[in-house]
Amino acid sequence: MADPLPFKHKELFMNTSYFQYKGVWDMQDLYEFVASFFHRDKFKFYETKYIVKRPGPFGPETYYVWEATRNVEEYYRFIINLFLHTFDTQDVEVVMRDGSKRTFTKGRLWIQFRGRVELDYEKRWEENAFYANLRNFYHSYVIKKKIEGIWWDHMYYKVFLRLQSLVKERLKMESEGFEHRYFAGVR
Amino acid sequence: MAELRVVVDHLRLNYNGPFDANALFKYINAFLFERGFDLKVDKEFEQNTKTGKQIEWLIMPWKRISDYTRHHIKIRILVYDYNKVDAVVDKKKVKVGNGKVVMYLDGYIEYDQEDRWESIPFFQFLRTIYNNFVYKVYTERFEQRLSYDVHHLYDTIERFFNMYKHYKVVSNIPPFASAG
């Protein structure tokens, strides 16, 4: 049976990517850094879940589920979902260059980055089937290039990949930095 | 699912010696960016092990050739036992990474990327006929372009590693050899 309220291009997904890191990192700093990144980019940042699982033989396991949304215009919004999974972790005390002591985390970190652009998020075009079909026409023929070429690109290159590169820098990974960082303007 | 064809299958490159991993990644990114490829990062793994860093980098950049065709290059880089060591170059001592690299390059060509010829088997049949016989010249040309790009990337990476030929890792230099 045909969908009474068809919706083309409801959500435009980014390519999901995964980071895996084993070593020492500052979890508090990473948390604050990601939060401030979203704050700077006018996103609303939520910690939707924080789960501490029963510790395994090598250390505790923690899930952090974060979501950031930004209503860019009335018609579309950006959503980024981060899923951080830390396991086999233990607190280690490190001495900084100035001699001060800080507590870092040693263990394994797994991050999943997911992002999407959501269209007509207020669902204004879903009052009846005629509007819904009109919206499909609008998406397919009127603003198709804008959706695929501008909104998606903006989200992907200026937010999604940028966040990934900054997280890599924060964790001091070897693959830090990427060529597209400034390709759509320096911020 | 659009038609995906393997054009370059598992081109492999091995290297063991001094190199800068970050520079390698940036070099590949710059190559792809210059040629108009869009970046798709699948995996960024880095693990600090006892013998050194272990890195896995998997990206699959793509480029739209036409409304119908798309090129994909799959680059998988595995770095093992990567450590920062002292090396001598031009009689100067510098810090450089040292480790083992295994790299795989694959080239895929995607036809009918918007799945317009997917709805019924007859359309799929027509698509195959068009790809293989009617537009054969275009199909082959697109495949050649992809093959050229992937092999060009391979040569570029080889050239990158060749630059480190002059780096002499201090721990590997025999005591009787003169520095530089």
Coordinates of C-alpha atoms in Angstrom, one line a residue:
Chain A
M1 CA 0.0 0.0 0.0
A2 CA 1.3 3.4 -0.9
D3 CA 2.4 5.7 1.8
P4 CA -0.3 8.3 2.4
L5 CA 2.3 10.9 3.3
P6 CA 5.3 10.2 1.1
F7 CA 8.5 11.9 2.0
K8 CA 11.5 12.1 -0.3
H9 CA 14.8 13.3 1.1
K10 CA 13.5 13.3 4.6
E11 CA 17.0 12.9 6.0
L12 CA 20.3 13.2 4.3
F13 CA 22.9 11.0 6.0
M14 CA 26.6 11.6 6.4
N15 CA 28.9 8.7 6.1
T16 CA 29.3 7.1 9.5
S17 CA 32.8 6.9 10.6
Y18 CA 34.6 5.2 13.4
F19 CA 37.6 6.1 15.6
Q20 CA 39.4 3.7 17.8
Y21 CA 42.0 4.8 20.2
K22 CA 44.1 3.0 22.7
G23 CA 46.4 4.9 25.0
V24 CA 46.1 7.8 27.4
W25 CA 43.7 10.7 27.0
D26 CA 42.0 13.4 29.1
M27 CA 38.3 12.5 29.1
Q28 CA 37.2 15.6 30.9
D29 CA 39.0 17.8 28.3
L30 CA 37.6 15.8 25.4
Y31 CA 34.1 16.2 26.8
E32 CA 34.5 20.0 27.3
F33 CA 36.1 20.4 24.0
V34 CA 33.3 18.7 22.1
A35 CA 30.7 20.6 24.0
S36 CA 32.4 23.9 23.3
F37 CA 32.8 23.0 19.6
F38 CA 29.0 22.6 19.3
H39 CA 28.4 25.7 21.4
R40 CA 30.6 27.7 19.1
D41 CA 28.7 26.4 16.0
K42 CA 25.3 27.3 17.5
F43 CA 24.3 23.7 18.2
K44 CA 22.3 22.6 21.2
F45 CA 24.3 19.8 22.9
Y46 CA 22.6 17.0 24.9
E47 CA 24.0 14.1 26.8
T48 CA 21.2 11.7 26.1
K49 CA 22.7 8.7 27.9
Y50 CA 25.5 8.0 30.3
I51 CA 25.8 4.4 31.2
V52 CA 28.4 2.9 33.5
K53 CA 28.5 -0.8 33.2
R54 CA 29.7 -3.3 35.7
P55 CA 33.5 -3.3 35.6
G56 CA 35.1 -6.2 33.7
P57 CA 38.3 -7.8 34.6
F58 CA 40.4 -5.1 32.9
G59 CA 38.4 -2.1 34.1
P60 CA 35.1 -0.3 33.9
E61 CA 33.1 0.2 30.7
T62 CA 31.2 3.5 30.0
Y63 CA 28.8 4.5 27.3
Y64 CA 28.4 8.2 26.4
V65 CA 25.6 9.0 24.0
W66 CA 25.7 12.6 22.8
E67 CA 23.5 14.5 20.4
A68 CA 23.8 17.9 19.0
T69 CA 21.2 19.7 16.9
R70 CA 21.1 23.0 15.2
N71 CA 18.0 24.4 13.6
V72 CA 19.8 26.2 10.8
E73 CA 16.7 27.6 9.1
E74 CA 13.0 27.0 9.4
Y75 CA 13.2 24.2 6.9
Y76 CA 16.3 22.2 7.7
R77 CA 18.4 21.3 10.7
F78 CA 21.7 19.5 11.4
I79 CA 21.9 16.6 13.8
I80 CA 25.1 14.9 14.9
N81 CA 25.1 11.8 17.1
L82 CA 28.2 10.7 18.9
F83 CA 28.6 7.5 20.6
L84 CA 31.7 7.1 22.8
H85 CA 32.5 3.8 24.3
T86 CA 35.3 3.6 26.8
F87 CA 36.5 0.3 28.2
D88 CA 39.4 -1.3 30.0
T89 CA 40.0 2.1 31.5
Q90 CA 41.8 3.1 34.6
D91 CA 42.7 6.5 36.0
V92 CA 46.4 7.4 35.8
E93 CA 48.1 10.4 37.3
V94 CA 50.4 12.2 34.9
V95 CA 52.8 15.0 35.6
M96 CA 52.5 17.9 33.2
R97 CA 55.5 19.9 31.8
D98 CA 55.0 22.6 34.4
G99 CA 55.2 20.0 37.2
S100 CA 51.5 20.0 38.0
K101 CA 49.7 16.6 38.4
R102 CA 46.5 15.7 36.6
T103 CA 44.4 12.6 36.3
F104 CA 44.0 11.2 32.8
T105 CA 42.3 8.0 31.5
K106 CA 44.2 5.1 30.2
G107 CA 42.4 2.4 28.2
R108 CA 40.5 2.0 25.0
L109 CA 38.1 4.5 23.3
W110 CA 35.7 3.8 20.5
I111 CA 33.8 6.7 18.9
Q112 CA 31.1 6.5 16.3
F113 CA 30.2 9.7 14.4
R114 CA 26.8 9.9 12.7
G115 CA 25.3 13.0 11.2
R116 CA 22.3 13.9 9.2
V117 CA 20.4 16.9 7.7
E118 CA 16.7 16.7 8.4
L119 CA 14.3 18.5 6.2
D120 CA 10.9 19.9 7.1
Y121 CA 11.6 19.1 10.7
E122 CA 8.5 21.0 11.9
K123 CA 6.4 18.7 9.7
R124 CA 4.4 21.6 8.3
W125 CA 3.9 19.8 5.0
E126 CA 2.2 16.8 6.5
E127 CA -1.3 18.1 7.0
N128 CA -2.6 16.1 4.1
A129 CA -1.5 14.0 1.2
F130 CA -1.6 16.8 -1.3
Y131 CA 0.9 18.9 0.7
A132 CA 3.1 15.8 1.2
N133 CA 3.3 15.2 -2.6
L134 CA 3.9 18.9 -3.2
R135 CA 6.8 18.6 -0.8
N136 CA 8.2 15.7 -2.8
F137 CA 8.0 17.7 -6.0
Y138 CA 9.7 20.6 -4.2
H139 CA 12.5 18.4 -3.0
S140 CA 13.0 16.5 -6.3
Y141 CA 12.8 19.3 -8.7
V142 CA 13.0 22.7 -7.1
I143 CA 15.6 22.5 -4.3
K144 CA 17.4 19.3 -5.2
K145 CA 20.7 20.9 -6.0
K146 CA 20.5 23.0 -2.9
I147 CA 19.9 20.0 -0.7
E148 CA 22.7 17.9 -2.2
G149 CA 25.2 20.5 -3.1
I150 CA 24.9 23.2 -0.4
W151 CA 23.2 21.9 2.8
W152 CA 24.7 18.5 2.7
D153 CA 28.2 19.9 1.9
H154 CA 28.0 22.5 4.5
M155 CA 27.1 19.9 7.2
Y156 CA 29.7 17.4 5.9
Y157 CA 32.7 19.6 5.4
K158 CA 32.3 22.4 7.7
V159 CA 30.8 20.6 10.7
F160 CA 31.1 16.8 10.5
L161 CA 34.6 16.3 9.1
R162 CA 35.9 19.4 11.0
L163 CA 34.7 17.9 14.3
Q164 CA 36.4 14.7 13.4
S165 CA 39.7 16.4 12.6
L166 CA 39.6 18.4 15.8
V167 CA 38.9 15.3 17.9
K168 CA 41.9 13.6 16.2
E169 CA 44.0 16.6 17.1
R170 CA 42.7 16.5 20.7
L171 CA 43.6 12.9 21.0
K172 CA 46.9 13.6 19.3
M173 CA 46.4 10.9 16.7
E174 CA 48.8 10.5 13.8
S175 CA 46.1 11.2 11.2
E176 CA 45.3 14.6 12.7
G177 CA 44.6 17.5 10.3
F178 CA 42.8 17.2 7.0
E179 CA 42.9 18.9 3.7
H180 CA 39.3 20.1 3.6
R181 CA 39.5 22.0 6.9
Y182 CA 39.7 25.4 5.3
F183 CA 38.3 24.7 1.9
A184 CA 35.0 26.4 2.6
G185 CA 36.4 29.4 4.5
V186 CA 38.5 29.8 7.6
R187 CA 36.7 30.0 10.8
Chain B
M1 CA 21.8 -1.1 -5.3
A2 CA 23.7 0.5 -8.1
E3 CA 26.1 -1.5 -10.3
L4 CA 29.5 -1.6 -8.7
R5 CA 32.5 -2.8 -10.8
V6 CA 36.0 -3.5 -9.5
V7 CA 38.5 -1.8 -11.8
V8 CA 41.6 -1.9 -9.7
D9 CA 41.8 -4.9 -7.4
H10 CA 44.0 -4.7 -4.3
L11 CA 47.0 -2.8 -5.4
R12 CA 49.5 -3.5 -2.6
L13 CA 52.4 -1.5 -1.3
N14 CA 54.8 -2.5 1.4
Y15 CA 57.3 -0.2 3.1
N16 CA 59.5 -0.6 6.1
G17 CA 61.7 2.3 7.3
P18 CA 61.6 6.0 8.3
F19 CA 58.5 8.1 7.3
D20 CA 56.2 10.6 8.8
A21 CA 52.7 9.0 9.1
N22 CA 51.0 12.4 9.5
A23 CA 52.7 13.7 6.4
L24 CA 51.7 10.6 4.5
F25 CA 48.0 11.0 5.4
K26 CA 48.1 14.7 4.5
Y27 CA 49.9 13.9 1.2
I28 CA 47.1 11.5 0.2
N29 CA 44.4 13.9 1.3
A30 CA 46.0 16.7 -0.8
F31 CA 46.3 14.4 -3.8
L32 CA 42.6 13.6 -3.6
F33 CA 41.5 17.1 -2.9
E34 CA 43.5 18.4 -5.9
R35 CA 41.7 15.9 -8.1
G36 CA 38.2 16.8 -6.9
F37 CA 37.5 13.8 -4.8
D38 CA 35.1 14.0 -1.9
L39 CA 36.4 12.6 1.3
K40 CA 34.8 9.7 3.1
V41 CA 36.4 8.5 6.3
D42 CA 35.5 5.0 7.4
K43 CA 38.0 4.1 10.0
E44 CA 40.6 5.9 12.0
F45 CA 42.2 3.5 14.5
E46 CA 45.2 4.2 16.5
Q47 CA 46.5 2.0 19.3
N48 CA 49.6 2.5 21.4
T49 CA 51.1 -0.9 21.9
K50 CA 54.4 -2.0 23.5
T51 CA 56.2 -2.2 20.2
G52 CA 54.9 1.1 18.9
K53 CA 51.8 2.6 17.4
Q54 CA 49.5 0.6 15.4
I55 CA 47.4 2.6 13.0
E56 CA 44.6 1.7 10.6
W57 CA 43.3 4.3 8.2
L58 CA 40.5 3.4 5.9
I59 CA 39.0 6.0 3.6
M60 CA 36.8 5.7 0.5
P61 CA 36.9 9.0 -1.4
W62 CA 34.5 9.4 -4.4
K63 CA 34.1 11.6 -7.4
R64 CA 31.1 12.2 -9.5
I65 CA 32.0 11.8 -13.2
S66 CA 28.5 12.3 -14.5
D67 CA 24.9 12.0 -13.4
Y68 CA 25.2 8.3 -14.0
T69 CA 28.8 7.4 -13.0
R70 CA 30.9 7.7 -9.9
H71 CA 34.4 6.7 -9.1
H72 CA 35.4 5.3 -5.7
I73 CA 38.9 4.7 -4.5
K74 CA 39.3 2.6 -1.4
I75 CA 42.5 3.3 0.5
R76 CA 43.4 1.1 3.4
I77 CA 46.6 1.8 5.3
L78 CA 48.0 -0.3 8.1
V79 CA 50.9 1.0 10.1
Y80 CA 52.7 -1.3 12.5
D81 CA 55.4 -0.7 15.1
Y82 CA 55.5 3.0 14.5
N83 CA 57.9 4.9 16.8
K84 CA 59.6 8.2 16.7
V85 CA 63.3 7.8 16.3
D86 CA 66.4 9.9 15.7
A87 CA 67.7 10.1 12.1
V88 CA 70.4 11.8 10.3
V89 CA 69.7 13.8 7.1
D90 CA 72.0 16.3 5.5
K91 CA 74.3 15.9 8.5
K92 CA 71.6 17.1 10.8
K93 CA 69.8 15.1 13.4
V94 CA 66.0 15.1 13.2
K95 CA 63.2 13.2 14.8
V96 CA 61.2 11.1 12.4
G97 CA 58.7 8.2 12.6
N98 CA 59.8 4.7 11.8
G99 CA 57.7 1.7 11.1
K100 CA 56.1 -0.8 8.8
V101 CA 53.4 0.1 6.3
V102 CA 51.0 -2.1 4.3
M103 CA 48.8 -0.3 1.9
Y104 CA 45.9 -1.5 -0.3
L105 CA 44.3 0.5 -3.0
D106 CA 41.1 -0.5 -4.8
G107 CA 39.3 1.3 -7.6
Y108 CA 35.5 0.9 -8.0
I109 CA 33.3 2.4 -10.6
E110 CA 29.6 2.8 -9.8
Y111 CA 27.0 3.0 -12.5
D112 CA 23.5 4.2 -12.1
Q113 CA 24.3 5.8 -8.7
E114 CA 20.7 7.1 -8.2
D115 CA 19.2 3.6 -8.8
R116 CA 17.0 4.8 -11.6
W117 CA 17.4 1.6 -13.5
E118 CA 16.8 -0.7 -10.6
S119 CA 13.1 -0.9 -10.2
I120 CA 12.4 -4.0 -12.4
P121 CA 14.6 -6.7 -13.8
F122 CA 13.9 -5.6 -17.4
F123 CA 15.4 -2.1 -16.6
Q124 CA 18.5 -3.8 -15.1
F125 CA 18.8 -5.8 -18.3
L126 CA 18.6 -2.7 -20.4
R127 CA 21.2 -1.0 -18.2
T128 CA 23.6 -3.9 -18.7
I129 CA 23.1 -3.8 -22.5
Y130 CA 23.7 0.0 -22.5
N131 CA 26.8 -0.2 -20.3
N132 CA 28.4 -3.1 -22.2
F133 CA 27.4 -2.5 -25.7
V134 CA 25.7 0.8 -26.5
Y135 CA 27.9 3.1 -24.4
K136 CA 30.9 0.8 -24.4
V137 CA 33.3 3.5 -25.4
Y138 CA 32.3 5.7 -22.5
T139 CA 32.3 2.8 -20.1
E140 CA 35.8 1.9 -21.0
R141 CA 37.0 5.5 -20.9
F142 CA 35.6 5.9 -17.4
E143 CA 37.3 2.8 -16.3
Q144 CA 40.6 3.9 -17.8
R145 CA 40.4 7.2 -16.0
L146 CA 39.8 5.5 -12.7
S147 CA 42.6 3.1 -13.3
Y148 CA 44.9 6.0 -14.2
D149 CA 44.0 7.9 -11.0
V150 CA 44.6 4.9 -8.8
H151 CA 47.9 4.1 -10.4
H152 CA 48.9 7.7 -10.2
L153 CA 48.1 7.7 -6.5
Y154 CA 50.2 4.6 -6.1
D155 CA 53.2 6.2 -7.9
T156 CA 52.7 9.4 -5.8
I157 CA 52.9 7.4 -2.6
E158 CA 55.9 5.5 -3.8
R159 CA 57.6 8.8 -4.5
F160 CA 56.7 10.0 -1.0
F161 CA 58.4 7.0 0.5
N162 CA 61.4 7.5 -1.7
M163 CA 61.9 11.0 -0.2
Y164 CA 62.9 9.2 3.1
K165 CA 65.7 7.3 1.4
H166 CA 68.2 9.9 2.6
Y167 CA 67.1 9.5 6.3
K168 CA 69.5 7.3 8.1
V169 CA 68.0 6.1 11.4
V170 CA 70.6 6.5 14.1
S171 CA 69.9 3.2 15.8
N172 CA 70.5 1.4 12.4
I173 CA 73.7 3.2 11.4
P174 CA 76.8 0.9 11.9
P175 CA 79.3 2.5 14.3
F176 CA 82.0 2.8 11.6
A177 CA 79.8 4.7 9.1
S178 CA 80.2 8.4 9.0
A179 CA 77.0 10.4 9.7
G180 CA 75.3 11.7 6.5

